[in-house]
Amino acid sequence: MSADHKKKMLAPADVLGAEPVWPKDPREWEKIVGDNEVVYEDRHVVVFADPVDEEHESEREPGEVRVTLLSKKPGRESLMDLGVADETLNAAILHGIQQAAYQLGLEKKGFEVRAHIYPPLQHRPEVTFKIRSGKAPKKSATSL
């Protein structure tokens, strides 16, 4: 394929019209994890029991498990910043999700993985995945 026919890579500013404006400042992953229970950790990611829910998330049901996976790699603000050159981090994210699920026994009852990407859903410039398992929130008649 000639250089004339190659597709230009899109950047966040191309999609959003400007660089993302983060409602909260970035923090070191150690400060985010704090004293919370670490479920899984390697040199690329950490998965921890996250007691703080985002305001747009549903209330926790009794017995529901919620943990958060954070990338330790600086300079990656969002899932949209990961590319093929980040194959080690991409594999570590998948491995971290799997290992956390095994540690918590989630493979026996099922779980979901969510990534909040760009404001207003993503509050800080960090690659983050939310893992949730347990009783799903009931849907109201208006949300169907």
mmCIF file of C-alpha atoms in Angstrom:
data_model
loop_
_atom_site.group_PDB
_atom_site.id
_atom_site.type_symbol
_atom_site.label_atom_id
_atom_site.label_comp_id
_atom_site.label_asym_id
_atom_site.label_seq_id
_atom_site.Cartn_x
_atom_site.Cartn_y
_atom_site.Cartn_z
ATOM 1 C CA MET A 1 0.000 0.000 0.000
ATOM 2 C CA SER A 2 1.427 3.359 -0.940
ATOM 3 C CA ALA A 3 1.919 6.155 1.563
ATOM 4 C CA ASP A 4 -0.935 8.069 -0.097
ATOM 5 C CA HIS A 5 -3.423 5.347 0.809
ATOM 6 C CA LYS A 6 -2.410 4.824 4.436
ATOM 7 C CA LYS A 7 -5.013 5.906 6.949
ATOM 8 C CA LYS A 8 -4.076 8.683 9.327
ATOM 9 C CA MET A 9 -4.085 7.619 12.975
ATOM 10 C CA LEU A 10 -6.775 9.391 14.957
ATOM 11 C CA ALA A 11 -5.830 11.173 18.159
ATOM 12 C CA PRO A 12 -8.194 12.078 21.008
ATOM 13 C CA ALA A 13 -8.210 15.689 19.835
ATOM 14 C CA ASP A 14 -9.405 14.549 16.380
ATOM 15 C CA VAL A 15 -12.398 12.790 17.909
ATOM 16 C CA LEU A 16 -13.203 15.181 20.750
ATOM 17 C CA GLY A 17 -12.319 18.422 18.976
ATOM 18 C CA ALA A 18 -9.709 19.129 21.678
ATOM 19 C CA GLU A 19 -7.562 17.278 24.159
ATOM 20 C CA PRO A 20 -9.609 15.712 26.993
ATOM 21 C CA VAL A 21 -10.185 17.924 30.019
ATOM 22 C CA TRP A 22 -9.951 15.743 33.100
ATOM 23 C CA PRO A 23 -12.180 16.689 36.049
ATOM 24 C CA LYS A 24 -9.549 15.351 38.461
ATOM 25 C CA ASP A 25 -5.767 15.505 38.452
ATOM 26 C CA PRO A 26 -3.695 12.393 37.795
ATOM 27 C CA ARG A 27 -2.362 10.549 40.824
ATOM 28 C CA GLU A 28 0.289 7.937 41.299
ATOM 29 C CA TRP A 29 -1.259 4.477 41.371
ATOM 30 C CA GLU A 30 0.050 3.905 44.908
ATOM 31 C CA LYS A 31 -1.992 6.875 46.153
ATOM 32 C CA ILE A 32 -5.136 5.575 44.461
ATOM 33 C CA VAL A 33 -4.759 2.079 45.914
ATOM 34 C CA GLY A 34 -3.822 3.408 49.359
ATOM 35 C CA ASP A 35 -4.542 0.928 52.149
ATOM 36 C CA ASN A 36 -7.191 -0.969 50.177
ATOM 37 C CA GLU A 37 -6.873 -4.737 49.773
ATOM 38 C CA VAL A 38 -4.757 -5.698 46.745
ATOM 39 C CA VAL A 39 -6.261 -8.689 44.943
ATOM 40 C CA TYR A 40 -3.547 -9.051 42.274
ATOM 41 C CA GLU A 41 -0.405 -7.118 41.382
ATOM 42 C CA ASP A 42 2.486 -7.423 38.970
ATOM 43 C CA ARG A 43 4.918 -4.876 37.562
ATOM 44 C CA HIS A 44 2.363 -3.593 35.010
ATOM 45 C CA VAL A 45 -1.017 -3.540 36.785
ATOM 46 C CA VAL A 46 -2.637 -3.645 40.205
ATOM 47 C CA VAL A 47 -6.150 -4.877 41.020
ATOM 48 C CA PHE A 48 -7.610 -3.718 44.313
ATOM 49 C CA ALA A 49 -10.859 -3.682 46.255
ATOM 50 C CA ASP A 50 -12.185 -0.219 45.474
ATOM 51 C CA PRO A 51 -14.563 1.119 48.127
ATOM 52 C CA VAL A 52 -15.343 4.264 46.113
ATOM 53 C CA ASP A 53 -18.005 4.132 43.399
ATOM 54 C CA GLU A 54 -18.286 6.696 40.635
ATOM 55 C CA GLU A 55 -21.391 8.873 40.869
ATOM 56 C CA HIS A 56 -22.841 7.418 37.652
ATOM 57 C CA GLU A 57 -22.610 3.810 38.901
ATOM 58 C CA SER A 58 -25.499 1.958 40.495
ATOM 59 C CA GLU A 59 -25.601 1.322 44.232
ATOM 60 C CA ARG A 60 -23.834 -1.825 45.382
ATOM 61 C CA GLU A 61 -26.011 -4.822 46.078
ATOM 62 C CA PRO A 62 -25.291 -6.921 49.193
ATOM 63 C CA GLY A 63 -22.568 -9.448 48.368
ATOM 64 C CA GLU A 64 -21.582 -7.701 45.138
ATOM 65 C CA VAL A 65 -17.851 -7.693 44.346
ATOM 66 C CA ARG A 66 -16.281 -4.573 42.848
ATOM 67 C CA VAL A 67 -12.573 -4.261 42.168
ATOM 68 C CA THR A 68 -10.538 -1.893 40.014
ATOM 69 C CA LEU A 69 -7.567 -2.630 37.754
ATOM 70 C CA LEU A 70 -5.100 0.229 37.274
ATOM 71 C CA SER A 71 -2.218 0.392 34.851
ATOM 72 C CA LYS A 72 1.085 1.372 36.433
ATOM 73 C CA LYS A 73 2.448 2.703 33.131
ATOM 74 C CA PRO A 74 2.684 6.495 33.081
ATOM 75 C CA GLY A 75 1.705 8.419 29.979
ATOM 76 C CA ARG A 76 -1.287 6.283 29.078
ATOM 77 C CA GLU A 77 -4.354 8.341 29.944
ATOM 78 C CA SER A 78 -7.107 6.177 28.493
ATOM 79 C CA LEU A 79 -7.855 2.889 26.795
ATOM 80 C CA MET A 80 -7.761 4.911 23.577
ATOM 81 C CA ASP A 81 -4.037 5.574 24.126
ATOM 82 C CA LEU A 82 -3.136 1.878 23.995
ATOM 83 C CA GLY A 83 -1.877 0.529 20.699
ATOM 84 C CA VAL A 84 -0.026 -2.443 19.266
ATOM 85 C CA ALA A 85 3.241 -1.084 20.671
ATOM 86 C CA ASP A 86 1.731 -1.586 24.137
ATOM 87 C CA GLU A 87 1.367 -5.340 23.636
ATOM 88 C CA THR A 88 3.041 -6.133 26.968
ATOM 89 C CA LEU A 89 0.696 -3.822 28.874
ATOM 90 C CA ASN A 90 -2.327 -5.052 26.901
ATOM 91 C CA ALA A 91 -1.463 -8.656 27.792
ATOM 92 C CA ALA A 92 -0.840 -7.659 31.429
ATOM 93 C CA ILE A 93 -4.293 -6.039 31.614
ATOM 94 C CA LEU A 94 -5.964 -9.201 30.329
ATOM 95 C CA HIS A 95 -3.848 -11.367 32.647
ATOM 96 C CA GLY A 96 -4.610 -9.094 35.619
ATOM 97 C CA ILE A 97 -8.359 -9.338 34.995
ATOM 98 C CA GLN A 98 -8.126 -13.129 34.760
ATOM 99 C CA GLN A 99 -5.966 -13.495 37.876
ATOM 100 C CA ALA A 100 -8.231 -11.232 39.936
ATOM 101 C CA ALA A 101 -11.254 -13.243 38.776
ATOM 102 C CA TYR A 102 -9.559 -16.503 39.829
ATOM 103 C CA GLN A 103 -8.456 -15.056 43.187
ATOM 104 C CA LEU A 104 -12.040 -13.971 43.924
ATOM 105 C CA GLY A 105 -13.731 -17.069 42.444
ATOM 106 C CA LEU A 106 -15.577 -14.943 39.888
ATOM 107 C CA GLU A 107 -15.077 -17.488 37.092
ATOM 108 C CA LYS A 108 -17.673 -19.647 38.869
ATOM 109 C CA LYS A 109 -20.459 -17.066 38.840
ATOM 110 C CA GLY A 110 -19.596 -14.707 35.997
ATOM 111 C CA PHE A 111 -18.485 -11.093 36.020
ATOM 112 C CA GLU A 112 -18.343 -7.973 33.888
ATOM 113 C CA VAL A 113 -15.447 -5.712 32.951
ATOM 114 C CA ARG A 114 -15.999 -2.053 32.139
ATOM 115 C CA ALA A 115 -13.696 0.719 31.026
ATOM 116 C CA HIS A 116 -14.717 4.352 31.381
ATOM 117 C CA ILE A 117 -13.234 6.276 28.467
ATOM 118 C CA TYR A 118 -12.927 10.068 28.387
ATOM 119 C CA PRO A 119 -14.913 12.570 30.423
ATOM 120 C CA PRO A 120 -17.589 12.634 31.688
ATOM 121 C CA LEU A 121 -17.310 8.900 32.516
ATOM 122 C CA GLN A 122 -13.539 8.809 33.028
ATOM 123 C CA HIS A 123 -12.490 11.217 35.776
ATOM 124 C CA ARG A 124 -8.711 10.855 35.867
ATOM 125 C CA PRO A 125 -6.137 10.354 33.117
ATOM 126 C CA GLU A 126 -5.352 6.716 33.992
ATOM 127 C CA VAL A 127 -6.068 3.413 32.255
ATOM 128 C CA THR A 128 -8.670 1.833 34.537
ATOM 129 C CA PHE A 129 -10.957 -1.171 34.304
ATOM 130 C CA LYS A 130 -13.817 -1.922 36.704
ATOM 131 C CA ILE A 131 -14.589 -5.578 37.469
ATOM 132 C CA ARG A 132 -17.982 -6.346 38.984
ATOM 133 C CA SER A 133 -19.726 -9.555 39.960
ATOM 134 C CA GLY A 134 -22.753 -10.436 41.972
ATOM 135 C CA LYS A 135 -26.367 -9.545 41.845
ATOM 136 C CA ALA A 136 -26.998 -7.219 38.928
ATOM 137 C CA PRO A 137 -29.015 -4.084 39.651
ATOM 138 C CA LYS A 138 -32.694 -4.403 38.783
ATOM 139 C CA LYS A 139 -33.780 -2.581 35.645
ATOM 140 C CA SER A 140 -36.673 -0.221 36.023
ATOM 141 C CA ALA A 141 -39.541 -0.200 33.534
ATOM 142 C CA THR A 142 -38.319 3.163 32.229
ATOM 143 C CA SER A 143 -34.839 1.846 31.410
ATOM 144 C CA LEU A 144 -36.101 -1.018 29.229
#
